Coordinates of C-alpha atoms in Angstrom, one line a residue:
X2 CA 136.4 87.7 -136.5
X3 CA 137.1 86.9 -133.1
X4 CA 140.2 87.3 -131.2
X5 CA 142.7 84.5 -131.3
X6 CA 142.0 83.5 -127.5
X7 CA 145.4 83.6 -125.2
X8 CA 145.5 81.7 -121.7
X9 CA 146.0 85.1 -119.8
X10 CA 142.9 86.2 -121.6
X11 CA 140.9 82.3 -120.9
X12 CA 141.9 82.8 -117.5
X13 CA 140.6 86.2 -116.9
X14 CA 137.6 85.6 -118.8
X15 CA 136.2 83.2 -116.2
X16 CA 136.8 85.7 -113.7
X17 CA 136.5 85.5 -109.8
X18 CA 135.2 82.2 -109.8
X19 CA 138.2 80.2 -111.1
X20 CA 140.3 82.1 -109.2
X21 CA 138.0 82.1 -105.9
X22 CA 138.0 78.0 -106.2
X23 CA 141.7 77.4 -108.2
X24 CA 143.9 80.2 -106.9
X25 CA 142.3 81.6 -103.4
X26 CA 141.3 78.3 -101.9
X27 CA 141.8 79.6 -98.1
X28 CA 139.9 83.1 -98.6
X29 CA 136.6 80.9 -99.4
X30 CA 134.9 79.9 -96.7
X31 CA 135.5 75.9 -95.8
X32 CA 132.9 73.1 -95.2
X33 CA 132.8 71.1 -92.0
X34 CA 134.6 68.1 -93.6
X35 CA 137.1 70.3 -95.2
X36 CA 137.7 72.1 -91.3
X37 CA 137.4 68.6 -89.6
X38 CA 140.0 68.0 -87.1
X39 CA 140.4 65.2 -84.6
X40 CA 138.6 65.1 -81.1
X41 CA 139.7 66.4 -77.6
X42 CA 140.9 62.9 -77.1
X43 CA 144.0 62.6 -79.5
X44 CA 145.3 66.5 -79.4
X45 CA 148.9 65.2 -80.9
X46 CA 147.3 64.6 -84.2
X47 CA 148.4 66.8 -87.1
X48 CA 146.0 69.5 -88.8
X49 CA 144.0 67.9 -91.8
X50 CA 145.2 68.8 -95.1
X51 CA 143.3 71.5 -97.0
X52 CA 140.6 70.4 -99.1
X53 CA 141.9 70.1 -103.2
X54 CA 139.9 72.8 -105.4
X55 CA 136.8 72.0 -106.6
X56 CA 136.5 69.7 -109.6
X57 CA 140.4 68.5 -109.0
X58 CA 139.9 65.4 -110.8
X59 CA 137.8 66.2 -113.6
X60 CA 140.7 68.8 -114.6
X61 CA 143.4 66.5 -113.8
X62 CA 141.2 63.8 -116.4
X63 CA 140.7 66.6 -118.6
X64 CA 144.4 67.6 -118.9
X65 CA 145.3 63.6 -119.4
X66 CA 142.7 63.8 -122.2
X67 CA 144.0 66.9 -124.1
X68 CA 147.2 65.9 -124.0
X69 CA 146.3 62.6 -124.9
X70 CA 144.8 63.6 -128.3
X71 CA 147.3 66.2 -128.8
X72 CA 150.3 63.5 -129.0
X73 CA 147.8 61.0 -131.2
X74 CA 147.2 64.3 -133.6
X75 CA 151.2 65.2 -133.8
X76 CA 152.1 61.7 -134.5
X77 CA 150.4 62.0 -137.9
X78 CA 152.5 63.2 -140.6
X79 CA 151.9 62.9 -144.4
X80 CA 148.1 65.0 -144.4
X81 CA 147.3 67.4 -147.4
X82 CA 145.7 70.4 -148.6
X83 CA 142.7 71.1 -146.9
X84 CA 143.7 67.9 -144.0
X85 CA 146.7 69.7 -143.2
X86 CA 145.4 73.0 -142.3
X87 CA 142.6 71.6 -140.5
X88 CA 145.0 69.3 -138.6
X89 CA 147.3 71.9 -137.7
X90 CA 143.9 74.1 -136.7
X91 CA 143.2 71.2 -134.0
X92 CA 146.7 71.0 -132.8
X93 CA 147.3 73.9 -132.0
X94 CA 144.1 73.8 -130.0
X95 CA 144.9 70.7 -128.2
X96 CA 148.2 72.1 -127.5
X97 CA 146.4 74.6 -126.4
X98 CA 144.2 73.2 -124.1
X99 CA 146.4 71.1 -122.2
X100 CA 148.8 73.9 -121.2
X101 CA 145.3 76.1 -119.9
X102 CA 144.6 73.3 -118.0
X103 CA 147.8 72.7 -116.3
X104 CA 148.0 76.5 -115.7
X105 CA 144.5 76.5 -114.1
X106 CA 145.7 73.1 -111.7
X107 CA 148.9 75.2 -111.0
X108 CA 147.7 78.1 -110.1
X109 CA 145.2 76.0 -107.4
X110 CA 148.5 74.4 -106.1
X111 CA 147.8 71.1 -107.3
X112 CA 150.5 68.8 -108.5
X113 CA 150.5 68.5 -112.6
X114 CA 151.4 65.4 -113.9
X115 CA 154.5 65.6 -116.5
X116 CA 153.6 64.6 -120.1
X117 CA 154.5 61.7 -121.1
X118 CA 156.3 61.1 -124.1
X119 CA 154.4 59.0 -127.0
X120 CA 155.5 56.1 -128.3
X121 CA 155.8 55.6 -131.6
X122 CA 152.9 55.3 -134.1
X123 CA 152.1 54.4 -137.7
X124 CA 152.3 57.9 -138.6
X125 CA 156.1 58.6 -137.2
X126 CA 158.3 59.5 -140.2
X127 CA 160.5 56.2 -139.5
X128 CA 157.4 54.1 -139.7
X129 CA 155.6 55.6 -142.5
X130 CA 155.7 52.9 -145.6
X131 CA 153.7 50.7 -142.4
X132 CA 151.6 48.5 -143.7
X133 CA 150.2 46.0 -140.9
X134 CA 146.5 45.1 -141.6
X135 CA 143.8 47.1 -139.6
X136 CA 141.3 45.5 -137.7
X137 CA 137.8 46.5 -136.0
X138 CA 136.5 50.2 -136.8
X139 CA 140.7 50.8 -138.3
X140 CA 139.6 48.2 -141.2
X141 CA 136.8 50.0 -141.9
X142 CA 138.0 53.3 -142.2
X143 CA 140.7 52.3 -144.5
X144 CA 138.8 50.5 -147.3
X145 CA 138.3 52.3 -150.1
X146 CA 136.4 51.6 -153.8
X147 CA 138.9 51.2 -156.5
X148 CA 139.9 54.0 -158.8
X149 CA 137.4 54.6 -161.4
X150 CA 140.0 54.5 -164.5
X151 CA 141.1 50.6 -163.4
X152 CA 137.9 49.3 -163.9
X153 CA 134.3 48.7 -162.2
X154 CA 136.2 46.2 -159.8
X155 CA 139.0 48.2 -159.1
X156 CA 141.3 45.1 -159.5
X157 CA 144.7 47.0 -160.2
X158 CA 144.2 49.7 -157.6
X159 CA 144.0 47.1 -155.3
X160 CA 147.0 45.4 -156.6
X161 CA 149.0 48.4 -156.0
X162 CA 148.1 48.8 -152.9
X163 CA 148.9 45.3 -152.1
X164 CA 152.1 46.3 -153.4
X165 CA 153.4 49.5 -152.1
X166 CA 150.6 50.3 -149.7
X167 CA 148.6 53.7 -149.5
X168 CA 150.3 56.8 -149.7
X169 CA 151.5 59.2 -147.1
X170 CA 148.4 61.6 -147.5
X171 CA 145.6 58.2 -147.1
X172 CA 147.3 57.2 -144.1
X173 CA 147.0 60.7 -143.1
X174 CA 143.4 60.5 -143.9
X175 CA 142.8 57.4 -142.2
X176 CA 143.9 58.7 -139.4
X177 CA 142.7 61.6 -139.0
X178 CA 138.9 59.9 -139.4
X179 CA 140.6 57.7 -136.1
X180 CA 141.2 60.7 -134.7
X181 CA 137.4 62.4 -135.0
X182 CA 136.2 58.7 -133.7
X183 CA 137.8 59.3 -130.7
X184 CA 137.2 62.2 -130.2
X185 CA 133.3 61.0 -130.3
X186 CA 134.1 59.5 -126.7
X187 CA 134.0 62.9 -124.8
X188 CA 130.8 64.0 -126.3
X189 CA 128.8 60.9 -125.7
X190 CA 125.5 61.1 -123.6
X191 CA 127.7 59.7 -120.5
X192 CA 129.9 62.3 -121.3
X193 CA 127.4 65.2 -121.2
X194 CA 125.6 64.2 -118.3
X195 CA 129.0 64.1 -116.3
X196 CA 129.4 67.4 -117.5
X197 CA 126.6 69.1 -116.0
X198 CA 128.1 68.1 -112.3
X199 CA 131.1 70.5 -113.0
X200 CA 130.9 73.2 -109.8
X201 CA 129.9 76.6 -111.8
X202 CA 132.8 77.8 -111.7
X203 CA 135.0 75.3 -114.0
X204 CA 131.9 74.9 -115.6
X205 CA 132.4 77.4 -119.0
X206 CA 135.7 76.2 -119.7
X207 CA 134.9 72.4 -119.5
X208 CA 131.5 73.2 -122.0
X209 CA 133.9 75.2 -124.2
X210 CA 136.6 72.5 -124.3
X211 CA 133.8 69.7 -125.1
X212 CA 132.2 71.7 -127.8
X213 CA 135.3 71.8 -129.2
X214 CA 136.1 68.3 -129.0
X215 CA 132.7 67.5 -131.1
X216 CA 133.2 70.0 -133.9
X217 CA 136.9 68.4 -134.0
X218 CA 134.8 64.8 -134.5
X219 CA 132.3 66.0 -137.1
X220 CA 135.5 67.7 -139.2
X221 CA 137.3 65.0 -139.0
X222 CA 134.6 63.2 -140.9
X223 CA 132.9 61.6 -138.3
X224 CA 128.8 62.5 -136.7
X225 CA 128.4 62.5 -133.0
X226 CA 125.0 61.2 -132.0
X227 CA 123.6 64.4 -130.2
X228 CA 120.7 63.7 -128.4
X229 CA 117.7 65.8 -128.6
X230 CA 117.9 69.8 -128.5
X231 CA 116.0 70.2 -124.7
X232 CA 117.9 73.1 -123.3
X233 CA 118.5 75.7 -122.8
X234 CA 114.8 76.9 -122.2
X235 CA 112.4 80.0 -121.3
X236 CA 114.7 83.1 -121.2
X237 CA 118.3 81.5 -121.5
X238 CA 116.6 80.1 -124.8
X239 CA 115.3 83.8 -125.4
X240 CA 118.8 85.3 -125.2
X241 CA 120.2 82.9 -128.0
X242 CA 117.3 83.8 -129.9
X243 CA 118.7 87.7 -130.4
X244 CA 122.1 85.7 -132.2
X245 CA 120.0 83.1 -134.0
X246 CA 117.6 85.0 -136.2
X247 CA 120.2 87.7 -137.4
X248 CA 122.6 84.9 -138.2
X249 CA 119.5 83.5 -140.1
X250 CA 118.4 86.7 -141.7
X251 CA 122.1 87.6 -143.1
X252 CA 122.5 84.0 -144.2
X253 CA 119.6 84.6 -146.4
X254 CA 120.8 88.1 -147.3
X255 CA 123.8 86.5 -149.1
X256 CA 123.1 83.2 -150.2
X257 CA 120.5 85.1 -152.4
X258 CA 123.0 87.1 -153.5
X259 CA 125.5 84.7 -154.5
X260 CA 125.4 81.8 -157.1
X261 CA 126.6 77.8 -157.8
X262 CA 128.8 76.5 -155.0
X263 CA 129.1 80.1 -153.2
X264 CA 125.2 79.9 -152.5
X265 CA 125.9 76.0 -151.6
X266 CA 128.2 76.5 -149.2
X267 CA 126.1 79.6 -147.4
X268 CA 122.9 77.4 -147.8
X269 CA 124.8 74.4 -145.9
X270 CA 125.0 76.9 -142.8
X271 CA 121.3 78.2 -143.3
X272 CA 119.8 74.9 -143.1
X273 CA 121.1 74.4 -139.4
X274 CA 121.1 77.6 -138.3
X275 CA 117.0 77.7 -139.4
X276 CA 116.6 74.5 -137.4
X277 CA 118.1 75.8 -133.9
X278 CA 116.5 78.8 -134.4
X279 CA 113.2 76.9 -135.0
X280 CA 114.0 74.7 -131.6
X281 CA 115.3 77.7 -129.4
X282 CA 111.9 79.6 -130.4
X283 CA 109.9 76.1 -128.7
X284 CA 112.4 75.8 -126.0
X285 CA 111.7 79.7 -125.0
X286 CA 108.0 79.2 -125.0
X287 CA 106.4 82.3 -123.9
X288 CA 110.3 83.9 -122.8
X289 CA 110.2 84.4 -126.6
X290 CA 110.1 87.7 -127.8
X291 CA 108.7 88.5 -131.1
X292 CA 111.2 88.4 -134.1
X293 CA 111.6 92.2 -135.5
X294 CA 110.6 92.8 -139.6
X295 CA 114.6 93.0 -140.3
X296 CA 118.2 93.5 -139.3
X297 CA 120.9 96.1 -140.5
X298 CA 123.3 94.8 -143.0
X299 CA 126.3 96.2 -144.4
X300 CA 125.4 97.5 -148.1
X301 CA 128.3 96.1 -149.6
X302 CA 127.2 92.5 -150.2
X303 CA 127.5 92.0 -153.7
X304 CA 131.1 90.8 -153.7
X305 CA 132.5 87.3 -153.1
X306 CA 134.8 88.5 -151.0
X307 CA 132.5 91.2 -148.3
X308 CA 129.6 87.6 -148.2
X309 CA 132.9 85.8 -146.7
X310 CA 133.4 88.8 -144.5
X311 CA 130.2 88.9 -143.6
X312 CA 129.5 85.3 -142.9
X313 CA 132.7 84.9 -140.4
X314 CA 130.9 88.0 -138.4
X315 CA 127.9 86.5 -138.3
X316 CA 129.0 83.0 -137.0
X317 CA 131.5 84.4 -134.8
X318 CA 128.4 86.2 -132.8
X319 CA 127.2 82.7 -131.4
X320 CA 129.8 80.9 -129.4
X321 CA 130.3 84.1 -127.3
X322 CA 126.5 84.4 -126.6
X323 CA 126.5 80.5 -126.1
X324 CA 128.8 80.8 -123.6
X325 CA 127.8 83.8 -121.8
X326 CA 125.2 81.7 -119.5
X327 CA 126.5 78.7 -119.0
X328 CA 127.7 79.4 -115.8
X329 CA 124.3 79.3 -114.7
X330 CA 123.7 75.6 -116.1
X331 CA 125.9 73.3 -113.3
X332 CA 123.4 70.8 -112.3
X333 CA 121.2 71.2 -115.6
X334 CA 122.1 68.5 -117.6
X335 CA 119.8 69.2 -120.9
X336 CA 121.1 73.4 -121.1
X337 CA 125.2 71.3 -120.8
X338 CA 124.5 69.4 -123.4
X339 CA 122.4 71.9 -125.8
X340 CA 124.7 74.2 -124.8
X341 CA 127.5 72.0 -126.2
X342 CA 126.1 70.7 -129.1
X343 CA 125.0 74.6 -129.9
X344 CA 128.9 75.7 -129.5
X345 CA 129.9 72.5 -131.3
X346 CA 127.6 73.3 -134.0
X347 CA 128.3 77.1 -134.4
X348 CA 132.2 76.1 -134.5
X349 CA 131.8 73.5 -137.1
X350 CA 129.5 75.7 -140.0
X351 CA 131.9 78.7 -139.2
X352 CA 134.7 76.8 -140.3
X353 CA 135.2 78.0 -143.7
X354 CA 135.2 81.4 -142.3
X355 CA 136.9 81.2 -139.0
X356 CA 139.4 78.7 -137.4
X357 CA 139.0 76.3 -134.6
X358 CA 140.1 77.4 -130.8
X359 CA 141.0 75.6 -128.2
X360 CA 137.9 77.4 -125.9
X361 CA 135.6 78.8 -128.2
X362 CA 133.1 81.3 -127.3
X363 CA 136.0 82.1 -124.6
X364 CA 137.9 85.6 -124.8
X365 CA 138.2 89.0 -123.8
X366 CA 137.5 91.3 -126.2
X367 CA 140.9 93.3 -127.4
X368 CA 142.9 90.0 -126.5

């Protein structure tokens, strides 16, 4: 499994270029508008300031962002079992997220906002027995069909909840789908195609953050409307393909091998992971090289327990390869947005296996 990723480790990962644009502003050679300084004819002027780093305000909006879902995600209390631990999965890598960025803006010498502290929501402790009615896309995300043992009409379920309100845990739930829609915003086709203008150098982290930001929708219960897989292509699109097809190959290894909702939950993975395969294979065109006869396998696959292992290896093999490229991409706005939805993808079908990160596909390896 991957490395739990650490800022020191985010940080060195994108390499010179971060710190060439964030950190060593005045080694880089400056554009005439960033040198400009007034005429012969007013020589009591002051110096221009230097020029802010590149991309300054996307990160400064990106840092608002994180820390803006971060405090809507620690405000809901009352979540359960399998909610919880995702919830805490995604806080941590909001948490996460927010301080990177504000490291990153630091270390460019640009002035980082102060958090602001959240006002009170539904989901504080104090406010939990709440029960105001929910309008819009809120009203519809908190209906829910009666209880089957009350009847077909659910008449006293509803009564209760007249009555005392939902629990703790459906508020939590409620949210939590809130959450996901929001989350929607940042991985909208508006979204993407501002992406793709990040400077090269920003760019990885930015793709990595997004893609996390859409597997954190689609776990949260809610689809984002991807549009159409159109990049990356030729050899970019070649270079996944060495990460597809054994992802592909071992899924069918141990599905095969397993049974009931083992072999469900491996063939929920395959299905996808055939698809992209299937696209990237198109988007290569000729780039593609043929697919070899088969792919080495541990020999121990006949337990429950070394399919898991296996399965988490196999998925954790695609962010880093997703990522390894998409410096290259600034300016190409179909391999941003493939490139995202990919990541997004690869982080949401490894969930059962391996957790979410704040930057995945992001780490050095040993970190």
């Amino acid at each position: 499994m991957a490395a739990a990723i650490t800022r020191r480790s985010l940080l060195a990962v994108m390499g010179a270029g971060l710190g060439a644009v964030l950190v060593g502003c005045d080694s880089e050679p400056t554009s005439p508008e960033a040198t400009a300084t007034p005429g012969p004819t007013q020589p009591d002027e002051p110096a221009a300031s230097p020029a802010q780093p590149a991309d300054t305000e996307v990160l400064l909006l990106a840092l608002a962002r994180a820390r803006e879902l971060a405090d809507r995600c620690r405000a809901i209390t009352g979540a359960e079992g399998a909610a919880r631990a995702m919830q805490a999965q995604v806080q941590g890598s909001l948490d996460e997220q927010a301080q990177v960025l504000a490291d990153v803006l630091r270390a460019g010498n640009v002035a980082v906002p102060e958090p602001t502290t959240p006002s009170p929501t539904p989901q504080d402790p104090d406010r939990a027995t709440t029960t105001s009615t929910p309008t819009g896309d809120a009203a519809t995300a908190t209906s829910a069909p009666g209880d089957a043992s009350t009847g077909d009409d659910g008449a006293t379920g509803d009564a209760e909840e007249r009555t005392s309100g939902p629990s703790p845990a459906a508020q939590a739930a409620q949210a939590l789908q809130q959450l996901g829609r929001a989350a929607l915003d940042d991985v909208s086709p508006a979204a993407l195609n501002a992406l793709a203008e990040v400077s090269r150098a920003n760019l990885p982290m930015l793709i990595a953050l997004t893609a996390q930001r859409g597997a954190m929708a689609h776990l949260f219960g809610q689809e984002p409307s991807w549009p159409d897989l159109t990049g990356p292509t030729e050899a970019a699109a070649n270079n996944l393909l060495n990460v597809y097809r054994p992802a592909v190959y071992g899924f069918e290894v141990i599905a095969a091998r397993s049974h009931n909702d083992e072999r469900a939950a491996y063939r929920t993975v395959l299905g996808p992971l055939r698809t992209f395969t299937r696209q990237l294979t198109e988007l290569a065109g000729k780039a593609a090289a043929p697919a070899p006869l088969g792919y080495g396998l541990p020999q121990d696959v006949d337990s429950a327990t070394a399919r898991g292992t296996l399965a988490g290896e196999l998925m954790a093999t695609l962010p880093p390869s997703i990522m390894a490229q998409t410096a290259a991409f600034s300016g190409d706005e179909a391999a941003v947005a493939g490139s995202v939805r990919l990541l997004a993808d690869a982080v949401r079908l490894a969930q059962p296996w391996n957790p979410v990160t704040a930057f995945p596909g992001m780490r050095v390896p040993g970190a």
